[in-house]
Tab-separated table of C-alpha atoms in Angstrom:
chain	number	residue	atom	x	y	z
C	299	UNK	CA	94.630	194.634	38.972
C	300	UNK	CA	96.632	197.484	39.796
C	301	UNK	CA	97.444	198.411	43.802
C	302	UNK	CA	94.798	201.329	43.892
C	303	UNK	CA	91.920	198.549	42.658
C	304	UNK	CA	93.355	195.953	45.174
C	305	UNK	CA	93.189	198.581	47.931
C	306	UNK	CA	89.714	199.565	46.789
C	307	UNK	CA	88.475	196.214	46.754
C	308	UNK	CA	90.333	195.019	49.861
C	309	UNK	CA	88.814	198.212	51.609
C	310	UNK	CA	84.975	196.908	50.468
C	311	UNK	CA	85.550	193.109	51.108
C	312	UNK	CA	86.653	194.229	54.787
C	313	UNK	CA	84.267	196.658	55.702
C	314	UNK	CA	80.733	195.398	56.935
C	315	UNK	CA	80.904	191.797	58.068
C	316	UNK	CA	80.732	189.544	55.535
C	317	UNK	CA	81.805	186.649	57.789
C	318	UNK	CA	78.651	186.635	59.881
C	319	UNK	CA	76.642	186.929	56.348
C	320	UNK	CA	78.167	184.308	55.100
C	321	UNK	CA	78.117	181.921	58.124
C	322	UNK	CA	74.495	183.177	58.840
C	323	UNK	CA	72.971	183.307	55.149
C	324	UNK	CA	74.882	180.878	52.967
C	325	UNK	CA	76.505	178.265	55.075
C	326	UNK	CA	75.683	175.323	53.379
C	327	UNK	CA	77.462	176.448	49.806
C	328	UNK	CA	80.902	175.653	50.535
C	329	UNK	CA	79.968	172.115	51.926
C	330	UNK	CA	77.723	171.753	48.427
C	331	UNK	CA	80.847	172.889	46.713
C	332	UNK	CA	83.293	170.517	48.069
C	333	UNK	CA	81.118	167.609	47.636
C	334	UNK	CA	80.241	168.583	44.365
C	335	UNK	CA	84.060	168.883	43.190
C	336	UNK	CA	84.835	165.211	44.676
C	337	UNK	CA	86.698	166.736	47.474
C	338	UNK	CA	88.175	163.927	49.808
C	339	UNK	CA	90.478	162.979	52.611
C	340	UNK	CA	93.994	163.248	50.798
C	341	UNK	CA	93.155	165.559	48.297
C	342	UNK	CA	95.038	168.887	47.842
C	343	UNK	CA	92.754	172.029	47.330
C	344	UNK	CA	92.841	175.772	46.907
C	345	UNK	CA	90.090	177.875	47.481
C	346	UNK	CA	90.250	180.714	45.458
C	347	UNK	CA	88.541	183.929	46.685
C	348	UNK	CA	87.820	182.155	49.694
C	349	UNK	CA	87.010	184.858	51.916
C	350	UNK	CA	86.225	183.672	55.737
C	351	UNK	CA	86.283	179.815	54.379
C	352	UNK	CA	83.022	179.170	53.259
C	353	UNK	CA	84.366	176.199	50.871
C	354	UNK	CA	87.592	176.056	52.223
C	355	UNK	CA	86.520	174.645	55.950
C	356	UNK	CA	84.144	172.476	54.355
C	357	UNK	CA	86.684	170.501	52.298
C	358	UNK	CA	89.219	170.946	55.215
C	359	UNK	CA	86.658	168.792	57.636
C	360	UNK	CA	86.714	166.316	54.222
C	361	UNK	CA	89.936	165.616	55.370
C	362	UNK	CA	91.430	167.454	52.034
C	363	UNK	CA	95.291	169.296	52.333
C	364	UNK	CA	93.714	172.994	51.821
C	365	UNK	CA	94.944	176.169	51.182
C	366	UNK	CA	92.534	179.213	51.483
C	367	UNK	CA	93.858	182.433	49.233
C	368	UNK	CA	91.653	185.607	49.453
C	369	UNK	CA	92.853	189.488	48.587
C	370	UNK	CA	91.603	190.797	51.988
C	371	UNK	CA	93.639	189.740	55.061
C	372	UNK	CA	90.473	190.262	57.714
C	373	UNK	CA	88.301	187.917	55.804
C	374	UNK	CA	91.290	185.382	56.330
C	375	UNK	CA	91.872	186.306	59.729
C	376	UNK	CA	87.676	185.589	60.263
C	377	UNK	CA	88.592	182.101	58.712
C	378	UNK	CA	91.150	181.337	60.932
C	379	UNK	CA	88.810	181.942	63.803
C	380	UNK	CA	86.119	180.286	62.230
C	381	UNK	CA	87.928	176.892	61.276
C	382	UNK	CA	90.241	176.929	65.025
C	383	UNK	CA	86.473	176.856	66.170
C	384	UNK	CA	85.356	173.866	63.946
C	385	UNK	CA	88.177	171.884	64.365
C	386	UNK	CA	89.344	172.334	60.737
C	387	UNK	CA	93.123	172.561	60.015
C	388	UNK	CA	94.372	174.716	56.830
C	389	UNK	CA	96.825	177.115	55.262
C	390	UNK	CA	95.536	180.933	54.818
C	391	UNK	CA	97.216	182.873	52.124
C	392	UNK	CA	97.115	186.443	51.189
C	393	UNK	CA	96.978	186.009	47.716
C	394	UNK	CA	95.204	188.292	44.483
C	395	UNK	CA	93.101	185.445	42.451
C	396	UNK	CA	94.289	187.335	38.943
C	397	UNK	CA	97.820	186.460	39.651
C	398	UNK	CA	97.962	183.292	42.718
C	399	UNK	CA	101.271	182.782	44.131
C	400	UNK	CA	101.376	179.098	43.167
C	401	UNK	CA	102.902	176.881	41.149
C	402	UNK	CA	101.363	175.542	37.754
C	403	UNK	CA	98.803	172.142	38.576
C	404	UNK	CA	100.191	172.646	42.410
C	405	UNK	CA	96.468	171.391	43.364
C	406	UNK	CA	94.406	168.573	42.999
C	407	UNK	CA	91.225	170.482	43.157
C	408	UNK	CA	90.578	174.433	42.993
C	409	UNK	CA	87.232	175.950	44.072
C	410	UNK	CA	85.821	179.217	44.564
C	411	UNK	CA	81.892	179.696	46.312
C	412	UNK	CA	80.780	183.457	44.969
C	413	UNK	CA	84.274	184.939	45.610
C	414	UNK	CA	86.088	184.849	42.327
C	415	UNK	CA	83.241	186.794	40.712
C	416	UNK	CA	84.343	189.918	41.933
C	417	UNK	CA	87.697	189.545	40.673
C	418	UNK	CA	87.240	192.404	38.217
C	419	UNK	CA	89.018	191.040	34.990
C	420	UNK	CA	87.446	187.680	33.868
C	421	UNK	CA	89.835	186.150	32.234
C	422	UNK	CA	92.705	186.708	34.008
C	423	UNK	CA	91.526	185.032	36.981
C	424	UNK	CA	89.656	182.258	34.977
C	425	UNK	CA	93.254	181.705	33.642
C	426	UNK	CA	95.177	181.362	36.618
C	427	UNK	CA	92.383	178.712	38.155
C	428	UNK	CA	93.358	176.662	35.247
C	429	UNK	CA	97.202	177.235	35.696
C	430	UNK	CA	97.276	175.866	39.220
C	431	UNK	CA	94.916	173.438	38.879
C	432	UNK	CA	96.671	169.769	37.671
C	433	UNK	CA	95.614	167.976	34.515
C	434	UNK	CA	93.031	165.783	35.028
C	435	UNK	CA	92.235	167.540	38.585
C	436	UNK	CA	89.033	169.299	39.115
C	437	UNK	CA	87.889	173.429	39.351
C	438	UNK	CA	84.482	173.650	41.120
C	439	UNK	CA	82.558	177.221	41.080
C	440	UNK	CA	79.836	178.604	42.351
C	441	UNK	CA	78.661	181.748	41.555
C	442	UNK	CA	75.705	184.293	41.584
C	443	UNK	CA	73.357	184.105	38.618
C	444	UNK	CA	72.557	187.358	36.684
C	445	UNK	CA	68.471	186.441	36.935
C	446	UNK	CA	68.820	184.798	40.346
C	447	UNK	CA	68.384	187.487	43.569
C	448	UNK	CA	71.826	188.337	44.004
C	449	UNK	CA	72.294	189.115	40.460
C	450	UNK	CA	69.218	191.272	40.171
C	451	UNK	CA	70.265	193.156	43.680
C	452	UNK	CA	73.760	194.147	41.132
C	453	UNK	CA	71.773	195.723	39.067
C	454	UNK	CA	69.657	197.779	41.558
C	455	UNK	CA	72.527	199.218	42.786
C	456	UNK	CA	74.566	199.599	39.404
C	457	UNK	CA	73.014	203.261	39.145
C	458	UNK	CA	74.367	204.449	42.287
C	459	UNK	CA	77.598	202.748	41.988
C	460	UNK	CA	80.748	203.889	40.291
C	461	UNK	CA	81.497	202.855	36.493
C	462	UNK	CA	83.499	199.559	37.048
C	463	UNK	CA	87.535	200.149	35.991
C	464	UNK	CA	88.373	200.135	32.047
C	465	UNK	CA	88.247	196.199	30.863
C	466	UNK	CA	86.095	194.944	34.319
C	467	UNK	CA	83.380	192.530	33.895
C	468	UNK	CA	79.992	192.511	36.038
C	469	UNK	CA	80.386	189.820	38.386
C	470	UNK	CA	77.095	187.933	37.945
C	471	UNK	CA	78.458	187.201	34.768
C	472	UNK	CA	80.104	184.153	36.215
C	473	UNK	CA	76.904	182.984	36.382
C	474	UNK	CA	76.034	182.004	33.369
C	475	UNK	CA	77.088	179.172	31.304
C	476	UNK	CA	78.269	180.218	28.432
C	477	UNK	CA	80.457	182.704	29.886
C	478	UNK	CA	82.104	180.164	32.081
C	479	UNK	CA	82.955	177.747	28.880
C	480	UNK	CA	84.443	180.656	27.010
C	481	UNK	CA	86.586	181.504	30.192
C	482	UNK	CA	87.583	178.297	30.486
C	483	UNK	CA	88.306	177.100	26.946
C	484	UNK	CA	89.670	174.241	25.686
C	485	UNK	CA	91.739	173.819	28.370
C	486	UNK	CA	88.906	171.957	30.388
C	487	UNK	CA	86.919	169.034	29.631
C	488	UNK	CA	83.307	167.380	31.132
C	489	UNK	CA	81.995	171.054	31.827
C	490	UNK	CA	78.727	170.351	33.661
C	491	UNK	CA	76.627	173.218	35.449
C	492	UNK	CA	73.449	173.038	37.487
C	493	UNK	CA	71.357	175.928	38.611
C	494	UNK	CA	70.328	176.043	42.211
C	495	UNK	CA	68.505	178.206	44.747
C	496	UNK	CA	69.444	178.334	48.156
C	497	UNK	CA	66.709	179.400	50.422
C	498	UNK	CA	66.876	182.288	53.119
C	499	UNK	CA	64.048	182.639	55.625
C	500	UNK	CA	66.414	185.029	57.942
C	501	UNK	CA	64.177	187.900	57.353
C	502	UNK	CA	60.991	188.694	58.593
C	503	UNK	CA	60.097	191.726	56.142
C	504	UNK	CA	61.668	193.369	53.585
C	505	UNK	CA	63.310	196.360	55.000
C	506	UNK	CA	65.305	193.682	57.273
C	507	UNK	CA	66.937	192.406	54.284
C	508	UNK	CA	67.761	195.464	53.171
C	509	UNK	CA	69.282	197.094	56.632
C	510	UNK	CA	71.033	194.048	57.041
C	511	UNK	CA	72.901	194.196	53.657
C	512	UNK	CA	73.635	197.892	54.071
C	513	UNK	CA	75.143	197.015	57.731
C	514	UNK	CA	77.175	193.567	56.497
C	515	UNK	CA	77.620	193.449	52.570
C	516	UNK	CA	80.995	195.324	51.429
C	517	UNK	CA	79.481	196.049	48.010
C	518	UNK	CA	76.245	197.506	49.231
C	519	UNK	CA	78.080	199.301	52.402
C	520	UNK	CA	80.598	201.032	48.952
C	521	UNK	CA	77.521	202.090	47.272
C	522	UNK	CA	75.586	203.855	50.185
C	523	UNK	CA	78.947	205.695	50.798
C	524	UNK	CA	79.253	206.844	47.366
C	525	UNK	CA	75.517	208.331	47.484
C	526	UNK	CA	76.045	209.625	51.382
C	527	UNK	CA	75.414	213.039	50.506
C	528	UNK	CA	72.313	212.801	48.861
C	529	UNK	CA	69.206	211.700	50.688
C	530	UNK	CA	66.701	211.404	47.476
C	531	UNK	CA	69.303	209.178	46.239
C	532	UNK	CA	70.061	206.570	49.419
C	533	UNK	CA	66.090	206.778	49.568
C	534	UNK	CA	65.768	205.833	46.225
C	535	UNK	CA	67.596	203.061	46.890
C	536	UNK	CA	66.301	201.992	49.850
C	537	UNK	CA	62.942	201.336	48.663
C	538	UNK	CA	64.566	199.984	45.056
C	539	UNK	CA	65.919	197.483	47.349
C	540	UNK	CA	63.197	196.489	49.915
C	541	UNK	CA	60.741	196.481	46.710
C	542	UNK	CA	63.503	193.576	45.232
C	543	UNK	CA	62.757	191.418	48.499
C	544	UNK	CA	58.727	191.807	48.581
C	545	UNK	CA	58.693	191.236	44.640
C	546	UNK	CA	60.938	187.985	45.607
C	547	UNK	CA	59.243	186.646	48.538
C	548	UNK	CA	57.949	183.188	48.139
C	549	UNK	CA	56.599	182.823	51.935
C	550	UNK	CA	53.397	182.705	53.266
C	551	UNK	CA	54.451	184.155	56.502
C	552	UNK	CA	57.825	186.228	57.072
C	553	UNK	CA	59.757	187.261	54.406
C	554	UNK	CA	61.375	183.705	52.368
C	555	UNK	CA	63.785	184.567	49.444
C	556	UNK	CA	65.257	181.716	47.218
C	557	UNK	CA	68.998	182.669	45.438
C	558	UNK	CA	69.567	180.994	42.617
C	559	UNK	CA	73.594	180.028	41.801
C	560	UNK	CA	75.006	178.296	39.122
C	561	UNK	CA	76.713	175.003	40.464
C	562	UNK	CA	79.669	174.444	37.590
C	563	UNK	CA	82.532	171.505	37.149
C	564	UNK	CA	85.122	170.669	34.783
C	565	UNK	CA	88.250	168.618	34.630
C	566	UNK	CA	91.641	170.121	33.639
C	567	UNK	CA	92.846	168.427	30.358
C-alpha cells in the first residue's frame, strides 16, 4: 500500500469513533475469536488489524503473550486505554497488515476480528498472516459476510464512494469461503468456517442506526464527506440506509438487526 493509501486509510479508521462502536456493538467477537482459535494462557498471539483490541484483550485476559498491530495509532492508543481498564496486559504495535514487522512463524496464533478486511490488497495481507504465523500454529478470522448486514451496508454506499485503488479488493470479500481458501492456499491445512450472526438490539428505529454510523463508522463518516456538497445525494443515502435497517429488522418492538460473519480456522502446515 503506498503512503498516500496508508494516510487515507489511517485518516478514515481514526475519524468517528470506532472504539465505542466496537465496545458498544460487537463486543463479544473478539472473545468468540480467541476461543475459537484455541487461544490459552502461554500462548503467543498477534492480532492483526486489531484496531482498539477487540480480539486482542480477549486473548490477553486468556492469559496468551499478545501483540496487537493496527495501521492507525488512535485506535491503538483506544486499546491501551481500554485493556489498562480491564486489567489486560499486551504489546501495541504500529504496524501495516500487508507488510507486519515480524519475524516468519514469530506467533503461535494470529487473529484478526473484521479488521484485516479492509486491508485493500487481498493477498498480500493473507500472505503475511501465513508468514508470521508458525507451522502447525493457528490463524483465526472473522470477517463481514457479503449477504450478511454489514456486507449489504458496502454496497449501499459503493455508489457514493470513490472507485477503490487499482488491484483493491471489496472487503466483504473476506467473507466468503472460497475466497479465504484461495488466499490461503496450500499453505494451510483443517480450513473450517462457520457462519454466524451476532445480534444488535442498540437501536430503537432505523434512522438511529443510521445517524449513529454516520457519527462513529470511519467508512461511512469518508463517504458522507465525499458527497458533502450535494444534498440529493447524502439524502439519497440516508434513506438507502435507514431503508437497509427496517428491511433487516427482525424485532417485534425496537429496531433488532442480526450480522452475519463468517467464523474461519486453519492450521499453518
Amino acid at each position: 500500500m503506498g503512503d498516500t493509501l496508508k494516510d487515507a486509510h489511517r485518516a478514515m479508521w481514526a475519524s468517528g469513533d470506532y472504539p465505542s462502536l466496537a465496545s458498544e456493538i460487537i463486543p463479544e467477537l473478539g472473545e468468540v475469536l480467541a476461543e475459537a482459535a484455541g487461544v490459552t494462557a502461554g500462548t503467543r498471539v498477534l492480532d492483526v488489524a486489531a484496531g482498539s483490541g477487540n480480539a486482542a484483550i480477549a486473548a490477553a485476559l486468556a492469559g496468551a503473550d499478545v501483540v496487537a498491530s493496527d495501521l492507525t495509532p488512535e485506535l491503538l492508543q483506544a486499546g491501551r486505554d481500554d485493556a489498562a481498564r480491564r486489567g489486560a496486559k499486551l504489546e501495541w504495535k504500529e504496524a501495516d497488515a500487508e507488510a507486519l514487522p515480524f519475524g516468519d512463524g514469530e506467533f503461535d496464533t494470529v487473529l484478526s476480528c473484521v479488521g484485516i478486511m479492509f486491508a485493500p490488497y487481498h493477498q498480500a495481507s493473507a500472505g503475511e498472516l501465513v508468514r508470521v504465523c508458525r507451522s502447525g500454529g493457528t490463524i483465526g478470522l472473522i470477517n463481514w459476510t457479503p449477504e450478511g448486514f454489514i456486507g449489504q451496508m458496502f454496497g449501499v454506499m459503493k455508489p457514493y464512494a470513490p472507485p477503490p485503488p487499482e488491484g483493491a479488493q471489496p472487503p466483504p470479500l473476506w467473507g466468503r469461503p472460497e475466497h479465504v481458501e484461495a488466499l490461503l492456499g496450500d499453505r494451510v491445512t483443517g480450513v473450517e468456517f462457520e457462519k454466524r450472526t451476532v445480534r444488535v438490539e442498540r437501536f430503537g428505529k432505523p434512522e438511529e442506526f443510521r445517524d449513529y454510523f454516520k457519527s462513529r463508522y470511519g467508512p461511512t463518516i469518508a463517504v458522507y464527506r465525499r458527497i458533502a456538497g450535494d444534498p440529493e445525494k447524502v439524502a439519497a443515502l440516508d434513506a438507502a440506509l435507514a431503508d437497509l435497517a427496517r428491511d433487516q429488522d427482525v424485532g417485534t418492538s425496537g429496531l433488532v438487526l442480526e450480522w452475519e460473519y463468517l467464523l474461519a480456522t486453519a492450521r499453518k502446515r
